[in-house]
XYZ file of C-alpha atoms in Angstrom:
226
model
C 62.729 153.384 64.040
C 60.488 154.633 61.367
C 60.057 158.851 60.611
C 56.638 160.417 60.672
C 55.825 159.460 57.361
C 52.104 160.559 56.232
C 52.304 158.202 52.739
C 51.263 154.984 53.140
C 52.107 153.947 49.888
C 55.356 155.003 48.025
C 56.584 153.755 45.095
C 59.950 154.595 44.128
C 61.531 154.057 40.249
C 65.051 153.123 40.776
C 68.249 152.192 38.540
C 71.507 151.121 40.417
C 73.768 152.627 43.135
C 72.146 156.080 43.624
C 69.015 154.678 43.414
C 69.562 151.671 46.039
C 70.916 154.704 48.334
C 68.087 156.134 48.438
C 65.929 153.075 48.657
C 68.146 151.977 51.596
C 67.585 155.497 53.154
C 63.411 155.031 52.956
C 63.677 151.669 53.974
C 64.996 152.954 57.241
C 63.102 155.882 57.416
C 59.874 154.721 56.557
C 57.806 151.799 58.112
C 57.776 148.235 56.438
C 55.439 148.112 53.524
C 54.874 151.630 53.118
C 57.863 151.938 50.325
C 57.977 149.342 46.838
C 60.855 149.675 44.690
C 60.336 149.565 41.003
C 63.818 148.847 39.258
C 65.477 148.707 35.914
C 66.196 145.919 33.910
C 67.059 147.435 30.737
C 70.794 146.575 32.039
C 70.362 143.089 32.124
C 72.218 140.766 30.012
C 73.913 136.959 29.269
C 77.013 136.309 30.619
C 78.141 132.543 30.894
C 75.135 131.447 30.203
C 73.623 133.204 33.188
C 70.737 135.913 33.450
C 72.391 139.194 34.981
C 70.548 141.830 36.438
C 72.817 144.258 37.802
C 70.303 146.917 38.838
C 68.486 144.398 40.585
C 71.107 143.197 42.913
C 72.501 146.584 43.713
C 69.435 147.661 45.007
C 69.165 143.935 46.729
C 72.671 143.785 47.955
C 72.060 147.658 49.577
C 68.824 146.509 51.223
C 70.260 143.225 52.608
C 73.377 145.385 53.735
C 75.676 143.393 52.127
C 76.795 145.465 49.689
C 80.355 146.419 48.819
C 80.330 149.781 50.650
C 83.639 151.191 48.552
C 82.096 151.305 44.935
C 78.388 150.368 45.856
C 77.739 147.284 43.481
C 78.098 143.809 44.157
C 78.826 141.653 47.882
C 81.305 142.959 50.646
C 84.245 140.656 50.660
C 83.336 138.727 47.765
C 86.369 136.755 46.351
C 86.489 135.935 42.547
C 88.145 132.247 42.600
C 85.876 131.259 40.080
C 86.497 133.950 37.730
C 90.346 133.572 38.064
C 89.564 129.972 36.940
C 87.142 131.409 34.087
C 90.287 133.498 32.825
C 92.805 130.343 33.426
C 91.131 128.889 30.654
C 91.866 131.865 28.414
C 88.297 134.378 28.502
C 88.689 137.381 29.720
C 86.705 138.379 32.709
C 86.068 142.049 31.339
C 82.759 141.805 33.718
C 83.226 141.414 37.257
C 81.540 138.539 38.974
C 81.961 137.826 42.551
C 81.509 134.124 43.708
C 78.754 134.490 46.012
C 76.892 137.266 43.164
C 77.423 133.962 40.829
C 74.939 132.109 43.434
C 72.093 134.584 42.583
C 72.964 134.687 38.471
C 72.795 130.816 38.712
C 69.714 130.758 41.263
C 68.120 133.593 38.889
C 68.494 131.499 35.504
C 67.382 128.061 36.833
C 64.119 129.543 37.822
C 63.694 131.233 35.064
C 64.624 128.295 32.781
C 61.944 126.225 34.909
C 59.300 129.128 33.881
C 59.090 131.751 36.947
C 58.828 135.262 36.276
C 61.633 137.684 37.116
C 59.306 139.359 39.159
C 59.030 136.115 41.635
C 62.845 135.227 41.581
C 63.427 139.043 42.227
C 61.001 138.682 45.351
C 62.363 134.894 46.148
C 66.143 135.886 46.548
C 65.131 139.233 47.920
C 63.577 137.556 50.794
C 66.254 134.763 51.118
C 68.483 137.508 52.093
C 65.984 139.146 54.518
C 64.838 142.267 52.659
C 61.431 143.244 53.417
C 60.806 145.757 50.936
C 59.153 144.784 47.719
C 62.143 145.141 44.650
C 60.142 145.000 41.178
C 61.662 144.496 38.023
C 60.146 147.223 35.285
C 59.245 143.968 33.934
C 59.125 140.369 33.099
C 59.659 140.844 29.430
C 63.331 141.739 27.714
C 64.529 145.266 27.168
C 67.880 145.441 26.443
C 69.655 149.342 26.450
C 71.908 150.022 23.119
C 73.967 152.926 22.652
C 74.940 153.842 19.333
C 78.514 154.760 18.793
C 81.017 155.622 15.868
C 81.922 151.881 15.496
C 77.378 151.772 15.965
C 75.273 150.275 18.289
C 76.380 148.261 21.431
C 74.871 146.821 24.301
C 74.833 148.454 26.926
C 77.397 146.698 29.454
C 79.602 146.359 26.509
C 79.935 150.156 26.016
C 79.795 150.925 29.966
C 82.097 148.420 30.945
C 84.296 146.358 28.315
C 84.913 149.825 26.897
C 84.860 151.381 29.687
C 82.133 153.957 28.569
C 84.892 156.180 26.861
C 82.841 156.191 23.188
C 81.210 159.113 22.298
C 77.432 158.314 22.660
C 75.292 159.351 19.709
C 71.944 157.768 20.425
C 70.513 155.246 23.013
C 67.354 152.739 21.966
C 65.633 150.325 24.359
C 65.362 146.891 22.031
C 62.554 145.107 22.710
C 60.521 148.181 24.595
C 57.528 147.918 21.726
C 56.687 144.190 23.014
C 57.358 144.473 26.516
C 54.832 145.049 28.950
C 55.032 145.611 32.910
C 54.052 143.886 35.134
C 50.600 143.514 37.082
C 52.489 144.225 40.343
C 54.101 147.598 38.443
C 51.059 149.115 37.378
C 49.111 148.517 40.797
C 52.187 149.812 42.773
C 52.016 152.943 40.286
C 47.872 153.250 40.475
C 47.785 152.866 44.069
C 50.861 154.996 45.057
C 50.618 157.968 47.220
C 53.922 159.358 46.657
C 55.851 158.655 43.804
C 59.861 158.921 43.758
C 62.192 159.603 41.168
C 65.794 158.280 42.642
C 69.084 159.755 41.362
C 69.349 157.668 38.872
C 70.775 158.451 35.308
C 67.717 159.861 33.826
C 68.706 158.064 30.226
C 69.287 154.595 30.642
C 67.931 153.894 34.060
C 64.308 155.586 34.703
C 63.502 156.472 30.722
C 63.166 152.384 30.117
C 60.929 152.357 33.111
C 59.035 155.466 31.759
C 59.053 154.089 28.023
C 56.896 150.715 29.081
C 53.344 150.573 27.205
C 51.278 152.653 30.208
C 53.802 153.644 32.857
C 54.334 157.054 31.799
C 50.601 157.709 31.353
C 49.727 155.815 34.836
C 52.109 158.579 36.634
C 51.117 161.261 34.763
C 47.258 160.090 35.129
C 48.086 159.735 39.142
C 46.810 162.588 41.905
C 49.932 161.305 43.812
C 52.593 164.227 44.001
């Protein structure tokens, strides 16, 4: 049942597991179609080939309810047989990569390979698991998030994960932010909004990518929404 919520329109700018909480928390509180989720995709990056968007399917995995409740990223119950194989041919599998979150990486690149946007796979797979609530990648272009360290710059997943984020972080750039441009969808959800949400999402390398897109920041700041 849906609170007394006056907004009709709330857009929300997310990153990954505090963000999706909070997203999951409006999307029960507020009635369907009031809230649209604007995510980060500065994360995303190539692994096997495949398009990864980890921001994206935490927030999707949260709103379908199928996501792994004891560290908040990727399926409940998953089981990694194919990345046991991966490693039984000698990689290591220093990224973790359920078998049914492989379904969506390999759904996600073969419609972007046959020329779809990110923002309609996003919404595709969203609504193949049921969620009703609009999940828009920041946008269509790439971004990529690089943190520069003593041993210089990295990409992001390789300094939060392979090294387990223990380098002292000196700067952080957004590669390809010049050229990138949001989406239609993005900047009407923003221009229309009547509420606009920051989640608690690390202010650095999950909303500032959203905020550094050619006419976001100036759309929110131009906005009468609160």
């Amino acid at each position: 049942m849906g609170l007394n919520i006056r907004y009709r329109k709330i857009v929300a700018l997310a990153g990954g597991v505090g963000g999706a909480k909070l997203l999951q928390g409006l999307d029960g509180a507020a009635p369907e179609g009031v809230v649209t989720a604007i995510v980060n995709t500065a994360d995303d990056f190539e692994l096997y080939g495949l398009h990864i968007s980890p921001d994206l399917d935490t927030v999707m995995y949260t709103l379908a309810g199928i996501a792994n409740p004891a560290i908040g990223w990727g399926i409940e119950a998953d089981t990694r047989a194919a990345l046991d194989a991966i490693a039984r041919y000698g990689e290591d599998p220093w990224f973790i990569v359920g078998d049914q979150d492989f379904a969506t990486h390999i759904l996600r690149t073969h419609a972007l390979h046959e020329g779809r946007t990110l923002t309609d796979v996003t919404l595709r797979l969203a609504s193949g698991l049921g969620v009703s609530m609009p999940i828009l990648p920041m946008t269509d272009d790439c971004v990529a998030t690089e943190v520069r360290t003593a041993d210089g710059w990295l990409a992001f997943q390789d300094y939060f994960v392979a090294r387990r984020h223990a380098d002292e972080v000196l700067d952080v750039r957004f590669a390809g932010i010049d050229s990138a441009r949001p989406s239609e969808r993005v900047m009407m959800a923003v221009s229309e909004a009547e509420l606009i949400l920051f989640c608690p999402s690390n202010p650095l390398v999950s909303i500032e990518p959203i905020l550094a897109l050619s006419g976001v920041r100036d759309a929110i700041m131009a906005s009468p929404a609160p």
